[in-house]
XYZ file of C-alpha atoms in Angstrom:
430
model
C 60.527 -71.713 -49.445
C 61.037 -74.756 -46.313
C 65.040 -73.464 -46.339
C 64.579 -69.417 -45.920
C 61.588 -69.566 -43.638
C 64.067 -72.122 -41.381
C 66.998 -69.642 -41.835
C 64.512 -66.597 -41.026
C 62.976 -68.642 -38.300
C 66.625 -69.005 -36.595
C 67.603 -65.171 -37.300
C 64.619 -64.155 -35.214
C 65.087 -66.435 -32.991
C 68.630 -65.043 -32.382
C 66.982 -61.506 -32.768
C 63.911 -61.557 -30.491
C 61.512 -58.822 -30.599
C 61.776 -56.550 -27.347
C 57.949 -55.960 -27.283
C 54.927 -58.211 -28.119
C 53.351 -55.645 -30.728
C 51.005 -56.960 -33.569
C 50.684 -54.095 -35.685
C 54.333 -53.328 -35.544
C 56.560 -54.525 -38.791
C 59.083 -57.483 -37.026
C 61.895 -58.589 -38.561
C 59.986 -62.421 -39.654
C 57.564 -60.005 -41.775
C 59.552 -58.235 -43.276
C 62.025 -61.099 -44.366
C 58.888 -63.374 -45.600
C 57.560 -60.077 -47.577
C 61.393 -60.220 -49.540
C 61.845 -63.477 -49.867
C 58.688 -63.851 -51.728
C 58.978 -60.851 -54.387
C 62.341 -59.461 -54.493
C 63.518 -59.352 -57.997
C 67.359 -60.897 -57.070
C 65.368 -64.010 -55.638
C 62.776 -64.869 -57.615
C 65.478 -64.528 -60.532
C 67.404 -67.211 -58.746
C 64.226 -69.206 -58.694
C 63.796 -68.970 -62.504
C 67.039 -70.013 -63.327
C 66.849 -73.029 -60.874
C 63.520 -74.228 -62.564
C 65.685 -73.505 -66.017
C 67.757 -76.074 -64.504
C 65.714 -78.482 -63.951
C 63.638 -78.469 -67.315
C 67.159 -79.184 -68.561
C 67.593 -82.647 -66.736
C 64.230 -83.392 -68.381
C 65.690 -82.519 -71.413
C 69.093 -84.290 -70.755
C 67.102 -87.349 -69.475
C 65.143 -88.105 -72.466
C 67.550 -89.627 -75.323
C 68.184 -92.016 -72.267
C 64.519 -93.370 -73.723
C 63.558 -94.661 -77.399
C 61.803 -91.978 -79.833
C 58.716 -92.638 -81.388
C 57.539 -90.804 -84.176
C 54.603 -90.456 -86.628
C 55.325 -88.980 -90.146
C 52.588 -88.323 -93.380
C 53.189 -87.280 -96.974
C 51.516 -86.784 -99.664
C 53.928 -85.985 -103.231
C 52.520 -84.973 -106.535
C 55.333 -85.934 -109.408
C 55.358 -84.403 -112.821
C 55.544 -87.836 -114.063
C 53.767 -91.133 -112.709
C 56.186 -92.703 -110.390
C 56.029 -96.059 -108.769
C 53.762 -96.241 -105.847
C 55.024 -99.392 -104.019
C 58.549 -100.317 -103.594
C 59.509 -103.471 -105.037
C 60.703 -106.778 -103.528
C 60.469 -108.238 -106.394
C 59.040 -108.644 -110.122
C 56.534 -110.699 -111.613
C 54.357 -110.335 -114.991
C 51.140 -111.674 -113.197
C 51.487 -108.751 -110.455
C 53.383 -105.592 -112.449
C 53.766 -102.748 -110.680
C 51.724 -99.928 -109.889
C 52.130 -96.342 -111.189
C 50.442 -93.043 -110.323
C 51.149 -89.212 -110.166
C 50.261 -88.503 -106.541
C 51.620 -90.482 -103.484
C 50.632 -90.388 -100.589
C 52.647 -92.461 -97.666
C 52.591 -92.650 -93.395
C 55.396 -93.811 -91.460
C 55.546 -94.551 -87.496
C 59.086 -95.168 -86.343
C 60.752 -96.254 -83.177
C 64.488 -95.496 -82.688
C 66.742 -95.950 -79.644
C 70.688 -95.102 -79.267
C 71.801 -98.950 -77.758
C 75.502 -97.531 -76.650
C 77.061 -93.829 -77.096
C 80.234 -94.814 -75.018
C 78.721 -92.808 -71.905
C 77.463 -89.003 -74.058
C 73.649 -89.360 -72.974
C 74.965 -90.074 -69.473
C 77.476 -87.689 -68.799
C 75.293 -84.950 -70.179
C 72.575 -86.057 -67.750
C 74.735 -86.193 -64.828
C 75.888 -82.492 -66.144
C 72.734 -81.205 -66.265
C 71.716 -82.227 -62.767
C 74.869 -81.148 -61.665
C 73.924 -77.828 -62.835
C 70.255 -78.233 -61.400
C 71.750 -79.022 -57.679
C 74.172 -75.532 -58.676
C 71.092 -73.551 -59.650
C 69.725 -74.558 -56.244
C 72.286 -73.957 -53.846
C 72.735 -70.028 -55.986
C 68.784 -69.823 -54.532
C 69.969 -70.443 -51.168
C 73.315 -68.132 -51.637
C 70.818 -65.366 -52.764
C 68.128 -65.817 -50.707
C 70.528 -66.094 -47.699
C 72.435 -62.492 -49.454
C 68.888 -61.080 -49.127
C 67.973 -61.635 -45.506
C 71.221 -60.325 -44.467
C 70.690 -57.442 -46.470
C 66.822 -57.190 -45.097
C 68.631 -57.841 -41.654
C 70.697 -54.841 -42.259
C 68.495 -52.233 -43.630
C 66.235 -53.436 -40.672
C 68.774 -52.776 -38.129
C 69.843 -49.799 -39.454
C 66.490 -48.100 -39.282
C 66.337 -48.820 -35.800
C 69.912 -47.652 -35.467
C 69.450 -43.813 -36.659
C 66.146 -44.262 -34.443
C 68.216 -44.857 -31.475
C 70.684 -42.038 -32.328
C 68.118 -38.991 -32.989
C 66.272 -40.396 -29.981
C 69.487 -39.414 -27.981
C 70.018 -36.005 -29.713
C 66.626 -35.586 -28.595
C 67.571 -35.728 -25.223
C 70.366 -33.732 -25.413
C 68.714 -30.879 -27.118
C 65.786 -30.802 -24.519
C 68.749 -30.750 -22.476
C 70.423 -27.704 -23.896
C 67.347 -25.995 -24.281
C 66.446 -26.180 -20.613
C 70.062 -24.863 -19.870
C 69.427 -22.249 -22.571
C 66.386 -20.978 -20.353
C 68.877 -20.769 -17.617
C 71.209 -19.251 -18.802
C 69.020 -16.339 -20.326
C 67.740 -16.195 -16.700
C 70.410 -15.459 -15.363
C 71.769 -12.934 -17.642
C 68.660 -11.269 -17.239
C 69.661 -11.478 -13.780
C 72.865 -9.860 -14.275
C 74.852 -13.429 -13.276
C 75.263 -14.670 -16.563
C 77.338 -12.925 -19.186
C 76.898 -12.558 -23.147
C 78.811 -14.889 -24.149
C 77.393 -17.706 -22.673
C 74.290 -17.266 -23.942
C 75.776 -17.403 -27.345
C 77.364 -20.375 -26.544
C 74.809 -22.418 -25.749
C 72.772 -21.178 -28.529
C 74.933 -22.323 -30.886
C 75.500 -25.745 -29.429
C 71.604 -26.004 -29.576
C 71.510 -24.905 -33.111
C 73.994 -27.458 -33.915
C 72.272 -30.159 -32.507
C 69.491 -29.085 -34.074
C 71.358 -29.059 -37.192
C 72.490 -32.915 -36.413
C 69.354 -34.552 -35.749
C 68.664 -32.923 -39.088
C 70.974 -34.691 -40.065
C 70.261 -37.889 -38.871
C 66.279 -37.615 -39.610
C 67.322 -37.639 -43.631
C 69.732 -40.633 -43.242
C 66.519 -42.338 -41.147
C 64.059 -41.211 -43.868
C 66.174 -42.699 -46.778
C 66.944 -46.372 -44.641
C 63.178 -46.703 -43.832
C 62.143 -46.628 -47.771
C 65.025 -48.635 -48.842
C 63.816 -51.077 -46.109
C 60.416 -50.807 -47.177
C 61.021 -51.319 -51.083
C 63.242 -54.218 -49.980
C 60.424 -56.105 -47.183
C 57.663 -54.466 -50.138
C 55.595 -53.505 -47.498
C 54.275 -49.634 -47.869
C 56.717 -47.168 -46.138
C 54.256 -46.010 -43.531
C 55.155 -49.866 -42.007
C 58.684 -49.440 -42.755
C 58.777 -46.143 -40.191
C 61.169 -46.557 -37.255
C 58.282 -45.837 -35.148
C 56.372 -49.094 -36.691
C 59.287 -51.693 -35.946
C 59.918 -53.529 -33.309
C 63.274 -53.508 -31.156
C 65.588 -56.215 -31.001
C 67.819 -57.742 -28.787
C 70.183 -60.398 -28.596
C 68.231 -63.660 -27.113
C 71.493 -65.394 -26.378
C 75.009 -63.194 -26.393
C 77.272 -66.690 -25.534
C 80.844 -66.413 -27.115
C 80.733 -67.485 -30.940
C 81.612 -70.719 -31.437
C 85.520 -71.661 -32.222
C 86.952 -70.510 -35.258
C 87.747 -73.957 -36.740
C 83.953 -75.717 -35.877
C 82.879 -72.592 -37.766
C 84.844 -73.041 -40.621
C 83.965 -76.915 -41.129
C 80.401 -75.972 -40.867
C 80.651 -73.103 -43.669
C 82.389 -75.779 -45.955
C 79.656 -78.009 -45.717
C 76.553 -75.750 -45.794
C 77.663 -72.563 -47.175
C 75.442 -72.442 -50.586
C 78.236 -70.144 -52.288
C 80.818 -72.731 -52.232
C 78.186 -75.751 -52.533
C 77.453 -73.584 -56.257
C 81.169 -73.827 -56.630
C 81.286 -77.617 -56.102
C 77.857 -78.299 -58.039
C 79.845 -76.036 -60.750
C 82.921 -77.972 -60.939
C 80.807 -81.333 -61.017
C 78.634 -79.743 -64.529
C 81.834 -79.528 -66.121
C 83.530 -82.665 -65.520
C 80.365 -84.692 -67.169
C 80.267 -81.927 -69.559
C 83.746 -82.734 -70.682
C 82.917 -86.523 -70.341
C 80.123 -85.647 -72.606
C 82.346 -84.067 -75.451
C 84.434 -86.624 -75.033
C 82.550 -89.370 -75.993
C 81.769 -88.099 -79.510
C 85.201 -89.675 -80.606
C 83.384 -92.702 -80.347
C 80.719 -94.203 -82.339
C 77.138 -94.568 -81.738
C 75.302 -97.514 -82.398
C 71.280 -97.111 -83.061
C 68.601 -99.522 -83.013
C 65.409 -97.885 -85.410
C 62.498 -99.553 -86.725
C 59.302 -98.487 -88.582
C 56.127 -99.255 -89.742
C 55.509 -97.144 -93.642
C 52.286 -97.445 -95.603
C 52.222 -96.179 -98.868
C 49.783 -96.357 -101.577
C 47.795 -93.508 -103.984
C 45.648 -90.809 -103.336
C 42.931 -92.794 -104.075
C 43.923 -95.598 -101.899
C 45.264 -99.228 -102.310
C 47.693 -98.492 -99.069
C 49.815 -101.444 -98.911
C 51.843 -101.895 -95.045
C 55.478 -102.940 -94.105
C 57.437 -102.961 -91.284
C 61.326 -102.276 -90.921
C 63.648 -102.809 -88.735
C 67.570 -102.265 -88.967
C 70.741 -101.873 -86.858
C 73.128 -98.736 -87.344
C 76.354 -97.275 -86.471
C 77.140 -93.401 -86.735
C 80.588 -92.235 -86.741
C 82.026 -88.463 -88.454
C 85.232 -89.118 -89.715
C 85.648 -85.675 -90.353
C 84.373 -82.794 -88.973
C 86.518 -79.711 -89.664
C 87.673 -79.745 -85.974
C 84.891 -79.149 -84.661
C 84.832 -82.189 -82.493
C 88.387 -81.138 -81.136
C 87.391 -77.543 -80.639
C 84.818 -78.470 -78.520
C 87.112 -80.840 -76.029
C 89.339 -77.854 -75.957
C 86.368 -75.235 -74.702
C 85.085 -78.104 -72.449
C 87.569 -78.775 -70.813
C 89.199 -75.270 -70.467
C 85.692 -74.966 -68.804
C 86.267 -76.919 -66.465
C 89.547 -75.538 -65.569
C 88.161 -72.252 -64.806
C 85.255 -73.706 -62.493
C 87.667 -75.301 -60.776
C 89.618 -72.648 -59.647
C 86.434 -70.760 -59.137
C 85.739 -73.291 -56.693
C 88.854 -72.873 -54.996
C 88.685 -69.964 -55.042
C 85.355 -69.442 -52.991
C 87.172 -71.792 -50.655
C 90.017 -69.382 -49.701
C 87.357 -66.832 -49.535
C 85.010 -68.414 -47.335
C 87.941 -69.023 -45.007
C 88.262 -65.320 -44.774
C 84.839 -64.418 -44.040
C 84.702 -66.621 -41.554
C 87.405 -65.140 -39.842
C 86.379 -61.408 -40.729
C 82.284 -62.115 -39.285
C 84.077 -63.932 -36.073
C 86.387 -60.727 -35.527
C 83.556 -58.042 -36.276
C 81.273 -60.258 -33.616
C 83.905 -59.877 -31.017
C 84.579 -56.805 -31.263
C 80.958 -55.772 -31.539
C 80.872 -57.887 -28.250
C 83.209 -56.150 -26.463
C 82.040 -52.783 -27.769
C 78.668 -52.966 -26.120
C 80.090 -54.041 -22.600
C 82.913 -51.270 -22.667
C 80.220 -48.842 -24.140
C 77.424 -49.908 -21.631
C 79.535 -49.075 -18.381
C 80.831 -45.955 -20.320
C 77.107 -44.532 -20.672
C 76.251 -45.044 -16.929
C 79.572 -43.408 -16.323
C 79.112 -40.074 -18.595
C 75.096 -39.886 -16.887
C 77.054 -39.610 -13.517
C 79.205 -37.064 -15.018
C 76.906 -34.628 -16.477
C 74.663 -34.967 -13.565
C 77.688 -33.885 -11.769
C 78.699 -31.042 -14.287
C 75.210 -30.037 -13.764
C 75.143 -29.867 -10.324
C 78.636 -28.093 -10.352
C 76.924 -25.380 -12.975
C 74.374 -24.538 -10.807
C 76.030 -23.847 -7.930
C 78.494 -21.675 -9.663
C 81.422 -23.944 -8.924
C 81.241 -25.731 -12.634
C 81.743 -23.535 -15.923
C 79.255 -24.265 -18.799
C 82.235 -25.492 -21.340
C 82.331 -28.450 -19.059
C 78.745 -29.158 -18.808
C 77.994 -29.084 -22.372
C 81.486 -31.195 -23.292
C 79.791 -34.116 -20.443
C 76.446 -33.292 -23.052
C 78.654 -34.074 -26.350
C 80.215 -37.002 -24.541
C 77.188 -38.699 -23.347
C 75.302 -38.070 -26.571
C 78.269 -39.657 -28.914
C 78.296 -42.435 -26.422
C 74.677 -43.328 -25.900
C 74.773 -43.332 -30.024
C 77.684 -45.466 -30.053
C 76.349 -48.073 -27.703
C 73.363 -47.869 -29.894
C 74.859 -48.846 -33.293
C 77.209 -51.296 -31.242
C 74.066 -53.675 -29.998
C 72.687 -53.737 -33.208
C 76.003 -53.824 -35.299
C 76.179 -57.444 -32.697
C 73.391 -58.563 -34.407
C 74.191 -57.991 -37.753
C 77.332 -59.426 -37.245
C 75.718 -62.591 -35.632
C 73.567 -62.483 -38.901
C 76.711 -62.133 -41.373
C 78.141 -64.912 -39.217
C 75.253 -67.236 -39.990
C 75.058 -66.302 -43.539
C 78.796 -67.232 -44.382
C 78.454 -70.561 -42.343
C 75.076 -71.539 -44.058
């Protein structure tokens, strides 16, 4: 968990909470509460410990074998009960029905022309693969726990500004029926308005669904109860540090050494090339070292004791190509992990340069959008102004409404679509 909780520590640290608020839901909690049960990474975590019971399994014919054996035979005739060395009339042999015999034996492979090795260096290969996946998902997850989170506070932000405009319509709804029951309003404007109010009203409808649906997908995904997951519950955030990105090609040299999808690749690539070492090496002999210790004797007893020892060499001549088939498979293996690996490598280049794009433009969205909300304020307050002195019409009051609403919602989604896109950025670069 050291690797996430660093990675979460320096998204929050990029995202820092606007307001000091304990019993709000912050982005930290709600990536801890993911990262700890969410099915995707605790998956990942199986597979990696998978892994690594394999290296124990790889490592072991690297050390000799002992093992115990026990039988005990009943034969339809009596059968000899020790073996014989040798014959003499003094000592004959001994005969009996039942036999009963114990064995401990020691065995070790002396030289396999590399198989035991190569299939260890495989199978760590694959351990180191299984962990960097972990990292890919787990760094997947917190940008998608990063996104759900933003968005939440997103659709906040926008039916917090279609609040504003419908209080806004609905005071210039009490206006204009005012003044109509004045005699200085006509029909039609009434009606207007009303139906710009109803279809606000029918937007923020809109927008409270979308908000309803992000907050339980955010709060299955942090598994946290809903209630904490309300946009109400979470706290803001805000860019600690907007500085330019850094340049494109520090970016990309940093996502080829730490970016856990392509490290996976690379880990990949490396199983299969010991793998195929592995297969390899069974065109060669083997040459085993065993010895034993057997006693044998009768069910009633007289156990007699001897000890073994012998040298061996193990080689199929012939084995249906089998032997062959499995170089072939091996190393077509390995051919397709390689390309795999290249091609995360042309992709990675291209997310790069996609994240660093998005970032920019998010950039310059908020600055454009930021002067462009103080600008429509000044014009509806003007278009206000104008309307109640009679020298404005009410088309161009509530078209200054519409504008400043879209706009105040656009900024919104711009800020946080900057983080996200700082978060996507660190993702991709590990």
């Amino acid at each position: 968990m050291i690797a996430p909780l660093l990675l979460a520590a320096a998204l929050v640290a990029a995202a820092t909470p606007a307001a000091q608020d304990t019993s709000r839901l912050t982005l930290a909690e709600a990536l801890r509460g993911a990262l700890e049960r969410y099915p995707t990474v605790t998956a990942a975590r199986a597979s990696r410990d998978l892994a690594a019971a394999a290296v124990g399994e790889a490592r072991a014919p690297l050390l000799p074998r002992l093992s115990l054996d026990a039988s005990l035979t009943r034969f339809q005739e009596p059968s000899i009960v020790h073996p014989l060395h040798g014959f003499s009339i003094a000592s004959p042999p001994e005969f009996d029905r039942t036999l009963a015999q114990g064995a401990a034996t020691l065995s070790y492979t002396l030289w396999d022309f590399g198989g035991r090795t190569s299939r260890l260096r495989a199978a760590r290969a694959a351990e180191h693969a299984a962990d960097a996946a972990v990292g890919a998902t787990e760094a997947t997850l917190i940008a998608r726990v990063s996104g759900a989170f933003l968005r939440v506070l997103t659709l906040r932000g926008v039916l917090a500004a279609q609040d504003q405009q419908i209080a806004a319509l609905d005071a210039e709804t009490d206006r204009v029926h005012q003044l109509l029951q004045a005699g200085r309003a006509a029909r039609v404007d009434v009606l207007r308005i009303e139906a710009e109010a109803s279809r606000a009203r029918a937007d923020r409808e809109g927008t409270a669904a979308g908000l309803d649906v992000s907050e339980r997908d955010l709060a299955q995904l942090a598994n946290v109860p809903v209630e904490r997951a309300r946009a109400g519950g979470l706290t803001p955030l805000r860019l600690r540090d907007s500085a330019a990105a850094p340049a494109r090609e520090a970016l990309i040299e940093r996502a080829r050494d730490a970016n856990p999808d392509l490290q996976q690749a690379r880990r990949s690539a490396e199983a299969g090339r010991a793998q195929l070492a592995a297969v390899r090496a069974t065109r060669f002999p083997e040459l085993r070292l065993q010895g034993s210790y057997v006693d044998r004797g009768k069910a009633s007893g007289d156990f007699r004791g001897e000890w073994q020892a012998g040298l061996g060499i193990s080689y199929p001549l012939f084995t249906g190509g089998q032997r062959e088939g499995q170089i072939r498979r091996a190393d077509a293996d390995l051919r397709v992990r390689t390309e795999q690996r290249r091609q995360v490598e042309m992709a990675l280049e291209q997310s790069v340069d996609r994240a660093l794009a998005t970032l920019r433009e998010a950039h310059a969205r908020v600055a454009a959008l930021t002067t462009a909300v103080a600008r429509f304020d000044e014009v509806v307050r003007i278009r206000r102004l104008s309307l109640q002195t009679g020298s404005g019409t009410q088309t161009d009051y509530l078209g200054a409404e519409t504008d400043l609403l879209r706009t105040r919602a656009s900024l919104v989604e711009a800020r946080h679509g900057e983080i996200a896109a700082r978060v996507e950025l660190a993702r991709v670069t590990g």
